[in-house]
Amino acid sequence: MAATPRSLRLNAADNVVVAIDDIPASATLEGGATARERIPRGHKMAVSPIAADEAILKFGQVIGVASRPIAAGEWVHEHNCAMKDFAREHRFGEGAVPEVIAPVADQPTFDGFRRANGKVGTRNYLALLTSVNCSATTARLIAREVERSGMLADYPNVDGVIALVHGTGCGMASKGEGFETFMRTEWGYAANPNVGATLMIGLGCEVFQISRMKEEYSLVEGDSFQSLTIQATGGTRKTVEAGLERVRSMLPRLDAVRREPAPASALTLALQCGGSDGYSGITANPALGAAADILVRNGGTAILSETPEIYGAEHLLTRRAATPEVGEKLLARIRWWEDYCARNGGEMNNNPSPGNKAGGLTTILEKSLGAAAKGGTTPLNAVYKYAEPVTARGFVFMDTPGYDPVSATGQVAGGANVLAFTTGRGSAFGCKPTPSIKLATNSEVYRRMIEDMDINCGDVLDGVSIADKGREIFERILAVASGEPTKSEALGYGEAEFAPWQIGATM
Amino acid sequence: MAATPRSLRLNAADNVVVAIDDIPASATLEGGATARERIPRGHKMAVSPIAADEAILKFGQVIGVASRPIAAGEWVHEHNCAMKDFAREHRFGEGAVPEVIAPVADQPTFDGFRRANGKVGTRNYLALLTSVNCSATTARLIAREVERSGMLADYPNVDGVIALVHGTGCGMASKGEGFETFMRTEWGYAANPNVGATLMIGLGCEVFQISRMKEEYSLVEGDSFQSLTIQATGGTRKTVEAGLERVRSMLPRLDAVRREPAPASALTLALQCGGSDGYSGITANPALGAAADILVRNGGTAILSETPEIYGAEHLLTRRAATPEVGEKLLARIRWWEDYCARNGGEMNNNPSPGNKAGGLTTILEKSLGAAAKGGTTPLNAVYKYAEPVTARGFVFMDTPGYDPVSATGQVAGGANVLAFTTGRGSAFGCKPTPSIKLATNSEVYRRMIEDMDINCGDVLDGVSIADKGREIFERILAVASGEPTKSEALGYGEAEFAPWQIGATM
Ligand SMILES: [Ca+2]
Ligand SMILES: [Ca+2]
Ligand SMILES: [Ca+2]
Ligand SMILES: [Ca+2]
Ligand SMILES: [Ca+2]
């Protein structure tokens, strides 16, 4: 007798399950439902009768409505599941059920670095920021001399001196969206709680002036922020020398901080996915969403991003908006993207492709829910522009591209002190100063890239519940926040992935 | 008695000189002209009578016309110098006087690396290219292991193994201008004669697929081009290991090539300026132009770029166009820029600013001529898009932004095997695999940043002629092409400055 084909119910409220294996007609699944016809792998089967016009629920959320009555055991796809207009209305807050946040005393803790402003770092880096590409080599030479000198051996509480270089900072307009986005990004890295001290290196004549950033943020140079320009210092070698001196002078104070217990509410978790596959939306993403829900219920913050991946289904998030203003802010970002793409000769299109449909995704709601599943189920408390400081608690959205390094750079600039990254194809990603925990969506990629993957979510297909997987991820987040290195940290990822979003013409 | 105030006649045909010092009324200059009024430093004085409507010549070229009769010794500026419409007409080829190219046997030579396709390298690098930011760390880890291992000690004819990483390659449209520009850039680096072998590292699921580039350029993997992806190889560590093996296997053949004499016609010189000042247009730029003229007369190629800096004065170049088609191609790029800026909410404006005018620049022609002076005086033989392979000989134009790293990246992708960079404020710049020779526009910045500057053009202000300075630069170009390290090479510049032009939305 054939083994029971595997299926997955993503939420207790769902009236469909997802076929993990091909389900032959007449096969009876775990849970007792019997297939009335063949259900292809990745596709959906009704597990209870669904009346015409009744909602079809997956992830506990509406992915469409029955376009005709559907019997239990039937295949659910385009022939009997449709999107109705109602599903696209922006009903702000309808789905926002306020969470009961655990009192601080009851929150799980991690061991972090408490900063003067009350924030808590999970790492303790000295960042060499660069105002412009023209100072990139100098910053890298300083980092290299720090390493060669072995001076960090004397400072065991310092995680490293990292050079965060990029290709912009000049040849750009000196005001407007592109400039402001870049300034927020630079400042956000200096302000990230995982950065205990910053030395910023400039050339001198660039459009992005360090002095202007200092003025904008009322920055006074001191133990935690200093700067140098190559032109004022007299060239590259002298600036490397002066930079090394500055680093040497900043290290003792940076090293004096010690890890101490902090509540989970001090965590700001960036949610990412890259190299998605057909399993992302049913294993790693919902499992990460379950972890995000635990974090939020303990007073922490989880940042969903990657606007192009929720495009066309933004009302799924506005329904969760805590206030109409929050919902409106998301819609404003969506309109901004439509303009951004149009003026660049592109087009926003997140509809399921023929390949998506063959794989079992029926509607744009279902596709976007798979991506948004990383964000769990709690109310949407705030919407941020790229690299804006994230000050709200709970579940929030930051507008970023979907492209991993650019998206994560915005989240880290916003203050994320830990990041979780789901991947099906196998991305290798780090984003110093913030540790990146990689979650494989399937066991095959987990095994194949075991040296890059932190957690296997593929076992959800073998019966591990989403809730259990979420708890496992949450525990790992606490451990990593307390200093346990991630795979990508051990490999040396995180500097080359600093990739500020460049908006506007390069002149 | 006061010393004779210094002045500078930039071309024998000029009817004005530039004041290097403030010239008091009644002062007599070298050459015999007497000032009728005070001429501020940086400004122009007529050295012969100029009739109303007569052309005012600086750099041997028309910068405007006399709006009223001007006597010898008068200050020439906005009050008596105007732009006339005629000056803006696109008279294709009017100024193109074909050059007599020296026969190969008479050309000066340099010692370079002859490649199978007949091109000649001035350096001999193994390039680690990356298709996407997701493989950046892996490429850098390979380069680092090469360095740590000391393996290059066995290959003295190899200049290095360089990791050229960037922030793009995914989150972009898979066709169109942005994609094509990026593909040309990547391929152009592999094809540059200073790169003897290329190992390209990808992730696997990125938009910019290595396989697609191989197909586009009919590339067959072998001794000079190989590739690996992290996903197919099983993760980061395995890819670093496999990459090291590939490097090891490519080095012996790369090392087997020897420098041998090659004619100057094998040189493709990229012209750059960054951190310009009031002296750029009268010292380093015309001196570099004189060197470019010598190169062109010896059969070589010189690439002018930085379109925004000639905007509004493009007819200065179309007048030199060898054919109407070449002129039309430049105008098409100008129209492209107008659209590029408009759709990005910006504006093209290269008019002299109030500061420029206070400094002595009267018209946009004069300002643009100061930038274009790097390109000498020979006919414009071709116009290229960013990163297009430069196949013409002589003086050519490549459309790039003005921003140094992005501009130089396009030129190197186009095949530049040597680069000369003028700077007044003091830029520190390198662009491996191509050596970058830095020319200071004034003696003060030369002295202040002596460890970054290769040549002082400030002595033009003290009486060294532009022609002599041009010969000095040309000789240095030959020496550097033969292997003499530039200051920026000695310091370690050139990898972090790889900055492909990113056109289009980041998705
Ligand atoms: Ca900080
Ligand atoms: Ca992503
Ligand atoms: Ca080559
Ligand atoms: Ca310039
Ligand atoms: Ca430039």
Coordinates of C-alpha atoms in Angstrom, one line a residue, chain A residues 17-423:
Chain A
V17 CA -4.4 22.1 2.7
V18 CA -1.3 22.2 0.5
A19 CA -0.2 19.0 -1.2
I20 CA 3.5 18.3 -0.3
D21 CA 3.5 15.2 -2.5
D22 CA 1.2 14.5 -5.5
I23 CA -2.0 13.3 -4.0
P24 CA -3.7 10.6 -6.1
A25 CA -7.5 10.5 -6.4
S26 CA -9.1 8.6 -3.5
A27 CA -6.0 9.0 -1.3
T28 CA -6.9 9.8 2.3
L29 CA -4.7 12.3 4.1
E30 CA -3.5 12.7 7.7
G31 CA -6.5 14.4 9.3
G32 CA -9.0 12.2 7.4
A33 CA -9.8 14.2 4.2
T34 CA -10.1 12.1 1.1
A35 CA -9.0 13.5 -2.4
R36 CA -11.8 13.4 -5.0
E37 CA -9.3 13.9 -7.8
R38 CA -5.6 14.1 -8.3
I39 CA -4.0 17.2 -6.5
P40 CA -0.7 18.1 -7.9
R41 CA 2.2 18.8 -5.5
G42 CA 2.2 22.4 -4.3
H43 CA -1.5 22.8 -5.1
K44 CA -4.5 23.1 -2.7
M45 CA -7.2 20.7 -1.7
A46 CA -10.4 21.7 0.0
V47 CA -10.7 19.9 3.4
S48 CA -14.3 21.1 4.1
P49 CA -17.2 22.1 1.8
I50 CA -16.9 25.7 0.6
A51 CA -20.1 27.4 -0.6
A52 CA -20.1 29.6 -3.7
D53 CA -18.8 33.1 -2.8
E54 CA -17.4 31.8 0.5
A55 CA -13.9 32.8 1.3
I56 CA -11.0 30.4 0.7
L57 CA -8.6 30.6 3.6
K58 CA -4.9 29.8 3.6
F59 CA -2.4 31.2 6.1
G60 CA -5.7 31.9 8.1
Q61 CA -6.3 34.6 5.5
V62 CA -8.5 35.1 2.5
I63 CA -6.7 34.2 -0.8
G64 CA -9.9 34.3 -2.9
V65 CA -13.5 33.2 -3.0
A66 CA -15.2 30.1 -4.3
S67 CA -16.5 30.8 -7.8
R68 CA -18.8 27.8 -7.5
P69 CA -19.5 25.3 -4.7
I70 CA -16.5 23.3 -3.8
A71 CA -16.7 19.9 -2.1
A72 CA -14.2 18.6 0.5
G73 CA -11.4 16.8 -1.4
E74 CA -11.6 18.9 -4.5
W75 CA -8.6 20.5 -6.1
V76 CA -8.8 24.3 -5.6
H77 CA -7.3 26.5 -8.3
E78 CA -8.3 29.0 -11.0
H79 CA -11.3 26.9 -12.2
N80 CA -13.1 27.3 -8.8
C81 CA -11.2 30.1 -6.9
A82 CA -11.4 33.7 -8.0
M83 CA -10.5 37.1 -6.6
K84 CA -13.5 39.3 -5.8
D85 CA -13.3 43.1 -5.7
F86 CA -14.2 43.1 -2.0
A87 CA -10.8 41.5 -1.4
R88 CA -9.1 44.5 -2.7
E89 CA -10.8 47.1 -0.7
H90 CA -8.7 48.9 1.8
R91 CA -10.5 48.2 5.0
F92 CA -8.0 49.8 7.4
G93 CA -7.7 48.0 10.7
E94 CA -10.4 45.5 10.1
G95 CA -7.9 42.7 10.8
A96 CA -6.0 44.4 13.5
V97 CA -6.5 42.7 16.7
P98 CA -4.4 44.4 19.4
E99 CA -1.9 42.1 20.9
V100 CA -1.4 41.6 24.7
I101 CA 2.2 42.4 25.2
A102 CA 4.0 40.4 27.9
P103 CA 5.2 42.5 30.8
V104 CA 9.0 43.1 30.7
A105 CA 9.5 40.8 33.7
D106 CA 7.9 37.9 31.8
Q107 CA 9.9 38.5 28.6
P108 CA 12.6 36.1 27.6
T109 CA 16.0 37.8 27.7
F110 CA 19.2 37.9 25.7
D111 CA 22.6 39.2 26.6
G112 CA 23.3 42.4 24.8
F113 CA 25.3 45.6 24.8
R114 CA 23.3 48.4 26.4
R115 CA 23.9 51.8 24.7
A116 CA 23.7 55.3 26.2
N117 CA 20.4 56.0 24.4
G118 CA 18.8 52.9 25.9
K119 CA 19.0 50.7 22.8
V120 CA 20.7 47.3 23.0
G121 CA 23.2 46.0 20.6
T122 CA 23.6 42.3 19.7
R123 CA 27.1 43.0 18.4
N124 CA 29.8 45.6 19.3
Y125 CA 31.4 46.9 16.1
L126 CA 33.5 49.9 15.2
A127 CA 32.2 51.0 11.8
L128 CA 34.4 52.7 9.2
L129 CA 31.8 54.6 7.2
T130 CA 32.5 56.3 3.9
S131 CA 30.8 59.4 2.6
V132 CA 31.8 58.7 -1.0
N133 CA 33.4 56.0 -3.1
C134 CA 36.5 58.1 -3.3
S135 CA 37.3 57.2 0.3
A136 CA 36.5 53.5 0.0
T137 CA 40.0 52.2 -0.4
T138 CA 41.3 54.3 2.5
A139 CA 38.6 52.9 4.8
R140 CA 39.5 49.3 3.6
L141 CA 43.2 50.0 4.1
I142 CA 42.4 51.1 7.7
A143 CA 40.4 47.9 8.4
R144 CA 43.2 45.9 6.9
E145 CA 45.9 47.5 9.0
V146 CA 43.7 46.9 12.1
E147 CA 43.6 43.3 11.2
R148 CA 47.3 43.0 10.3
S149 CA 48.3 44.7 13.5
G150 CA 46.5 42.2 15.7
M151 CA 45.4 45.1 17.9
L152 CA 41.9 43.7 18.4
A153 CA 43.4 40.9 20.5
D154 CA 43.5 43.4 23.3
Y155 CA 39.8 44.2 23.0
P156 CA 37.9 41.0 23.3
N157 CA 34.5 42.7 23.6
V158 CA 34.8 44.3 20.2
D159 CA 33.4 42.2 17.4
G160 CA 35.5 43.9 14.7
V161 CA 36.4 47.0 12.8
I162 CA 34.3 47.0 9.6
A163 CA 34.7 49.1 6.4
L164 CA 31.3 49.8 4.9
V165 CA 32.0 51.2 1.4
H166 CA 29.8 51.9 -1.6
G167 CA 29.7 53.3 -5.1
T168 CA 27.9 56.6 -4.5
G169 CA 28.1 59.8 -2.4
C170 CA 29.0 62.1 -5.3
G171 CA 27.7 62.6 -8.9
M172 CA 24.3 63.0 -7.3
A173 CA 21.9 65.8 -6.7
S174 CA 22.7 67.6 -3.4
K175 CA 19.1 67.6 -2.3
G176 CA 15.9 65.6 -2.8
E177 CA 14.9 62.0 -2.4
G178 CA 18.1 60.4 -3.5
F179 CA 20.3 62.5 -1.2
E180 CA 18.0 62.2 1.8
T181 CA 17.7 58.4 1.4
F182 CA 21.5 58.1 1.2
M183 CA 22.0 60.4 4.3
R184 CA 19.5 58.4 6.3
T185 CA 21.3 55.2 5.4
E186 CA 24.7 56.5 6.4
W187 CA 23.5 57.9 9.6
G188 CA 21.4 54.9 10.3
Y189 CA 24.5 52.7 10.3
A190 CA 26.2 55.0 12.8
A191 CA 23.1 54.9 15.0
N192 CA 22.5 51.2 14.8
P193 CA 22.9 49.8 18.3
N194 CA 25.3 47.1 17.0
V195 CA 27.7 49.9 16.2
G196 CA 29.4 51.2 19.3
A197 CA 31.7 53.7 17.6
T198 CA 32.0 55.2 14.1
L199 CA 34.9 56.7 12.2
M200 CA 33.7 58.3 9.0
I201 CA 36.1 58.8 6.1
G202 CA 35.5 61.3 3.3
L203 CA 37.5 62.7 0.4
G204 CA 36.6 66.3 1.0
C205 CA 35.0 67.7 -2.2
E206 CA 32.2 65.2 -2.5
V207 CA 28.5 66.1 -2.8
F208 CA 27.7 64.2 0.4
Q209 CA 29.5 66.3 3.0
I210 CA 30.1 64.8 6.4
S211 CA 29.7 68.2 7.9
R212 CA 26.2 68.4 6.5
M213 CA 25.2 65.0 8.0
K214 CA 26.6 66.1 11.4
E215 CA 24.5 69.3 11.2
E216 CA 21.4 67.4 10.2
Y217 CA 21.6 65.0 13.1
S218 CA 23.2 67.5 15.6
L219 CA 26.2 65.2 15.8
V220 CA 29.1 66.2 18.0
E221 CA 32.4 64.4 17.4
G222 CA 33.5 62.4 20.5
D223 CA 34.0 58.9 21.7
S224 CA 31.3 57.4 19.5
F225 CA 31.6 59.4 16.3
Q226 CA 34.6 60.9 14.6
S227 CA 35.5 61.8 11.0
L228 CA 38.4 62.5 8.7
T229 CA 38.8 63.7 5.1
I230 CA 41.6 62.6 2.8
Q231 CA 42.1 66.1 1.4
A232 CA 42.4 67.8 4.8
T233 CA 44.6 65.1 6.1
G234 CA 47.1 65.3 3.2
G235 CA 46.4 62.1 1.2
T236 CA 45.8 58.5 1.5
R237 CA 48.7 57.2 3.6
K238 CA 48.4 60.0 6.1
T239 CA 44.7 59.4 6.4
V240 CA 45.2 55.6 6.9
E241 CA 47.7 56.5 9.6
A242 CA 45.4 59.1 11.2
G243 CA 42.5 56.7 10.9
L244 CA 44.4 54.0 12.7
E245 CA 45.2 56.4 15.5
R246 CA 41.5 57.3 15.8
V247 CA 40.6 53.6 15.9
R248 CA 43.2 53.0 18.5
S249 CA 41.8 55.8 20.6
M250 CA 38.2 54.7 20.3
L251 CA 38.8 51.0 21.0
P252 CA 39.3 51.0 24.8
R253 CA 35.9 52.7 25.5
L254 CA 34.2 50.5 23.0
D255 CA 35.7 47.4 24.6
A256 CA 34.6 48.6 28.1
V257 CA 30.9 47.7 27.4
R258 CA 29.8 44.2 28.5
R259 CA 26.9 42.0 27.5
E260 CA 24.1 42.1 30.1
P261 CA 20.6 40.6 30.2
A262 CA 18.1 42.6 28.2
P263 CA 14.4 41.8 27.5
A264 CA 13.3 40.5 24.1
S265 CA 11.6 43.8 23.6
A266 CA 15.0 45.3 22.8
L267 CA 15.2 43.3 19.6
T268 CA 14.4 44.7 16.2
L269 CA 14.2 41.8 13.8
A270 CA 14.6 42.4 10.1
L271 CA 12.6 39.9 7.9
Q272 CA 14.1 39.0 4.5
C273 CA 13.7 36.5 1.8
G274 CA 15.9 35.9 -1.2
G275 CA 16.2 33.1 -3.7
S276 CA 12.6 32.1 -3.0
D277 CA 11.1 28.8 -4.2
G278 CA 7.8 27.0 -4.1
Y279 CA 8.4 26.1 -0.4
S280 CA 9.2 29.6 0.8
G281 CA 5.5 30.5 1.4
I282 CA 4.6 27.3 3.2
T283 CA 7.6 26.5 5.3
A284 CA 10.2 29.1 6.2
N285 CA 8.1 32.2 5.7
P286 CA 5.2 31.1 7.9
A287 CA 7.6 29.7 10.5
L288 CA 9.5 33.0 10.6
G289 CA 6.1 34.7 10.9
A290 CA 5.3 32.6 13.9
A291 CA 8.7 33.6 15.4
A292 CA 7.9 37.3 14.6
D293 CA 4.5 36.9 16.4
I294 CA 6.3 35.6 19.6
L295 CA 8.7 38.5 19.4
V296 CA 5.9 41.0 19.0
R297 CA 4.0 39.5 21.9
N298 CA 7.1 40.0 24.0
G299 CA 7.4 43.7 23.1
G300 CA 9.9 43.4 20.3
T301 CA 9.8 44.8 16.8
A302 CA 9.6 42.9 13.4
I303 CA 10.2 44.7 10.1
L304 CA 8.7 43.4 6.9
S305 CA 10.0 45.0 3.7
E306 CA 10.4 44.2 0.0
T307 CA 7.5 46.3 -1.3
P308 CA 7.5 44.8 -4.9
E309 CA 6.7 41.5 -3.4
I310 CA 3.5 42.6 -1.7
Y311 CA 2.5 44.9 -4.6
G312 CA -1.1 44.3 -5.7
A313 CA -2.0 42.8 -2.4
E314 CA -1.2 45.7 -0.1
H315 CA -4.7 45.6 1.3
L316 CA -3.7 42.4 3.1
L317 CA -1.4 44.6 5.2
T318 CA -3.7 47.7 5.4
R319 CA -6.4 45.4 6.9
R320 CA -3.9 44.8 9.7
A321 CA -3.1 48.5 10.0
A322 CA -3.4 49.7 13.6
T323 CA -4.7 53.1 12.4
P324 CA -6.0 54.5 9.1
E325 CA -2.9 56.7 9.0
V326 CA -0.7 53.7 9.0
G327 CA -2.7 52.2 6.2
E328 CA -2.6 55.4 4.2
K329 CA 1.1 55.6 4.6
L330 CA 1.5 52.2 3.0
L331 CA -0.7 53.1 0.1
A332 CA 1.3 56.3 -0.4
R333 CA 4.5 54.2 -0.8
I334 CA 2.7 51.9 -3.3
R335 CA 1.8 55.0 -5.4
W336 CA 5.4 56.1 -5.1
W337 CA 6.6 52.8 -6.5
E338 CA 4.2 53.0 -9.4
D339 CA 5.7 56.3 -10.3
Y340 CA 9.3 55.1 -9.7
C341 CA 8.8 52.2 -12.0
A342 CA 6.9 54.2 -14.6
R343 CA 9.6 56.9 -14.8
N344 CA 12.3 54.3 -15.2
G345 CA 10.5 52.6 -18.0
G346 CA 9.5 49.6 -15.9
E347 CA 6.3 48.1 -14.6
M348 CA 5.1 46.8 -11.3
N349 CA 3.7 43.3 -11.7
N350 CA 3.5 40.9 -8.9
N351 CA 0.8 38.7 -10.5
P352 CA 1.3 35.0 -10.3
S353 CA 3.3 34.0 -13.5
P354 CA 2.4 30.9 -15.5
G355 CA 5.1 29.1 -13.6
N356 CA 3.7 30.3 -10.3
K357 CA 0.3 29.0 -11.3
A358 CA 1.7 25.6 -12.5
G359 CA 3.3 25.4 -9.0
G360 CA 0.0 25.9 -7.3
L361 CA -0.3 29.7 -6.6
T362 CA -3.8 30.8 -7.7
T363 CA -4.2 34.5 -6.9
I364 CA -1.9 37.5 -6.3
L365 CA -3.3 37.4 -2.7
E366 CA -2.0 33.9 -2.2
K367 CA 1.4 34.8 -3.7
S368 CA 1.8 37.9 -1.7
L369 CA 0.6 36.2 1.5
G370 CA 3.4 33.7 1.0
A371 CA 5.9 36.5 1.0
A372 CA 4.2 38.5 3.8
A373 CA 3.8 35.4 5.9
K374 CA 7.3 36.3 7.4
G375 CA 5.5 39.1 9.1
G376 CA 3.2 36.9 11.2
T377 CA -0.3 38.0 12.1
T378 CA -0.1 40.9 14.5
P379 CA -1.3 44.5 13.8
L380 CA 0.7 46.7 11.5
N381 CA 1.9 49.5 13.8
A382 CA 3.9 51.7 11.5
V383 CA 5.2 52.2 7.9
Y384 CA 8.6 53.6 7.3
K385 CA 10.5 54.9 4.3
Y386 CA 13.8 53.3 3.4
A387 CA 16.4 53.6 6.2
E388 CA 14.1 55.7 8.5
P389 CA 14.7 55.1 12.2
V390 CA 12.2 52.4 13.3
T391 CA 10.8 53.7 16.6
A392 CA 7.5 51.8 16.9
R393 CA 7.2 48.5 18.6
G394 CA 5.4 45.4 17.2
F395 CA 5.0 44.6 13.5
V396 CA 6.1 47.3 11.1
F397 CA 6.7 47.8 7.4
M398 CA 9.7 49.5 5.8
D399 CA 9.5 50.3 2.1
T400 CA 12.5 48.8 0.3
P401 CA 13.2 47.1 -3.0
G402 CA 13.0 43.3 -2.9
Y403 CA 16.7 43.0 -3.8
D404 CA 18.3 41.5 -0.7
P405 CA 21.4 43.6 0.0
V406 CA 19.6 46.9 -0.8
S407 CA 16.6 45.8 1.3
A408 CA 18.6 44.6 4.3
T409 CA 20.8 47.7 4.2
G410 CA 17.6 49.9 4.7
Q411 CA 16.5 47.7 7.5
V412 CA 19.8 47.8 9.3
A413 CA 19.9 51.6 8.8
G414 CA 16.5 51.6 10.4
G415 CA 17.9 50.0 13.5
A416 CA 17.5 46.2 13.0
N417 CA 19.9 44.5 15.4
V418 CA 19.1 40.9 14.2
L419 CA 18.0 39.7 10.8
A420 CA 16.3 36.4 9.6
F421 CA 16.6 35.5 6.0
T422 CA 14.6 32.7 4.3
T423 CA 15.9 31.1 1.2

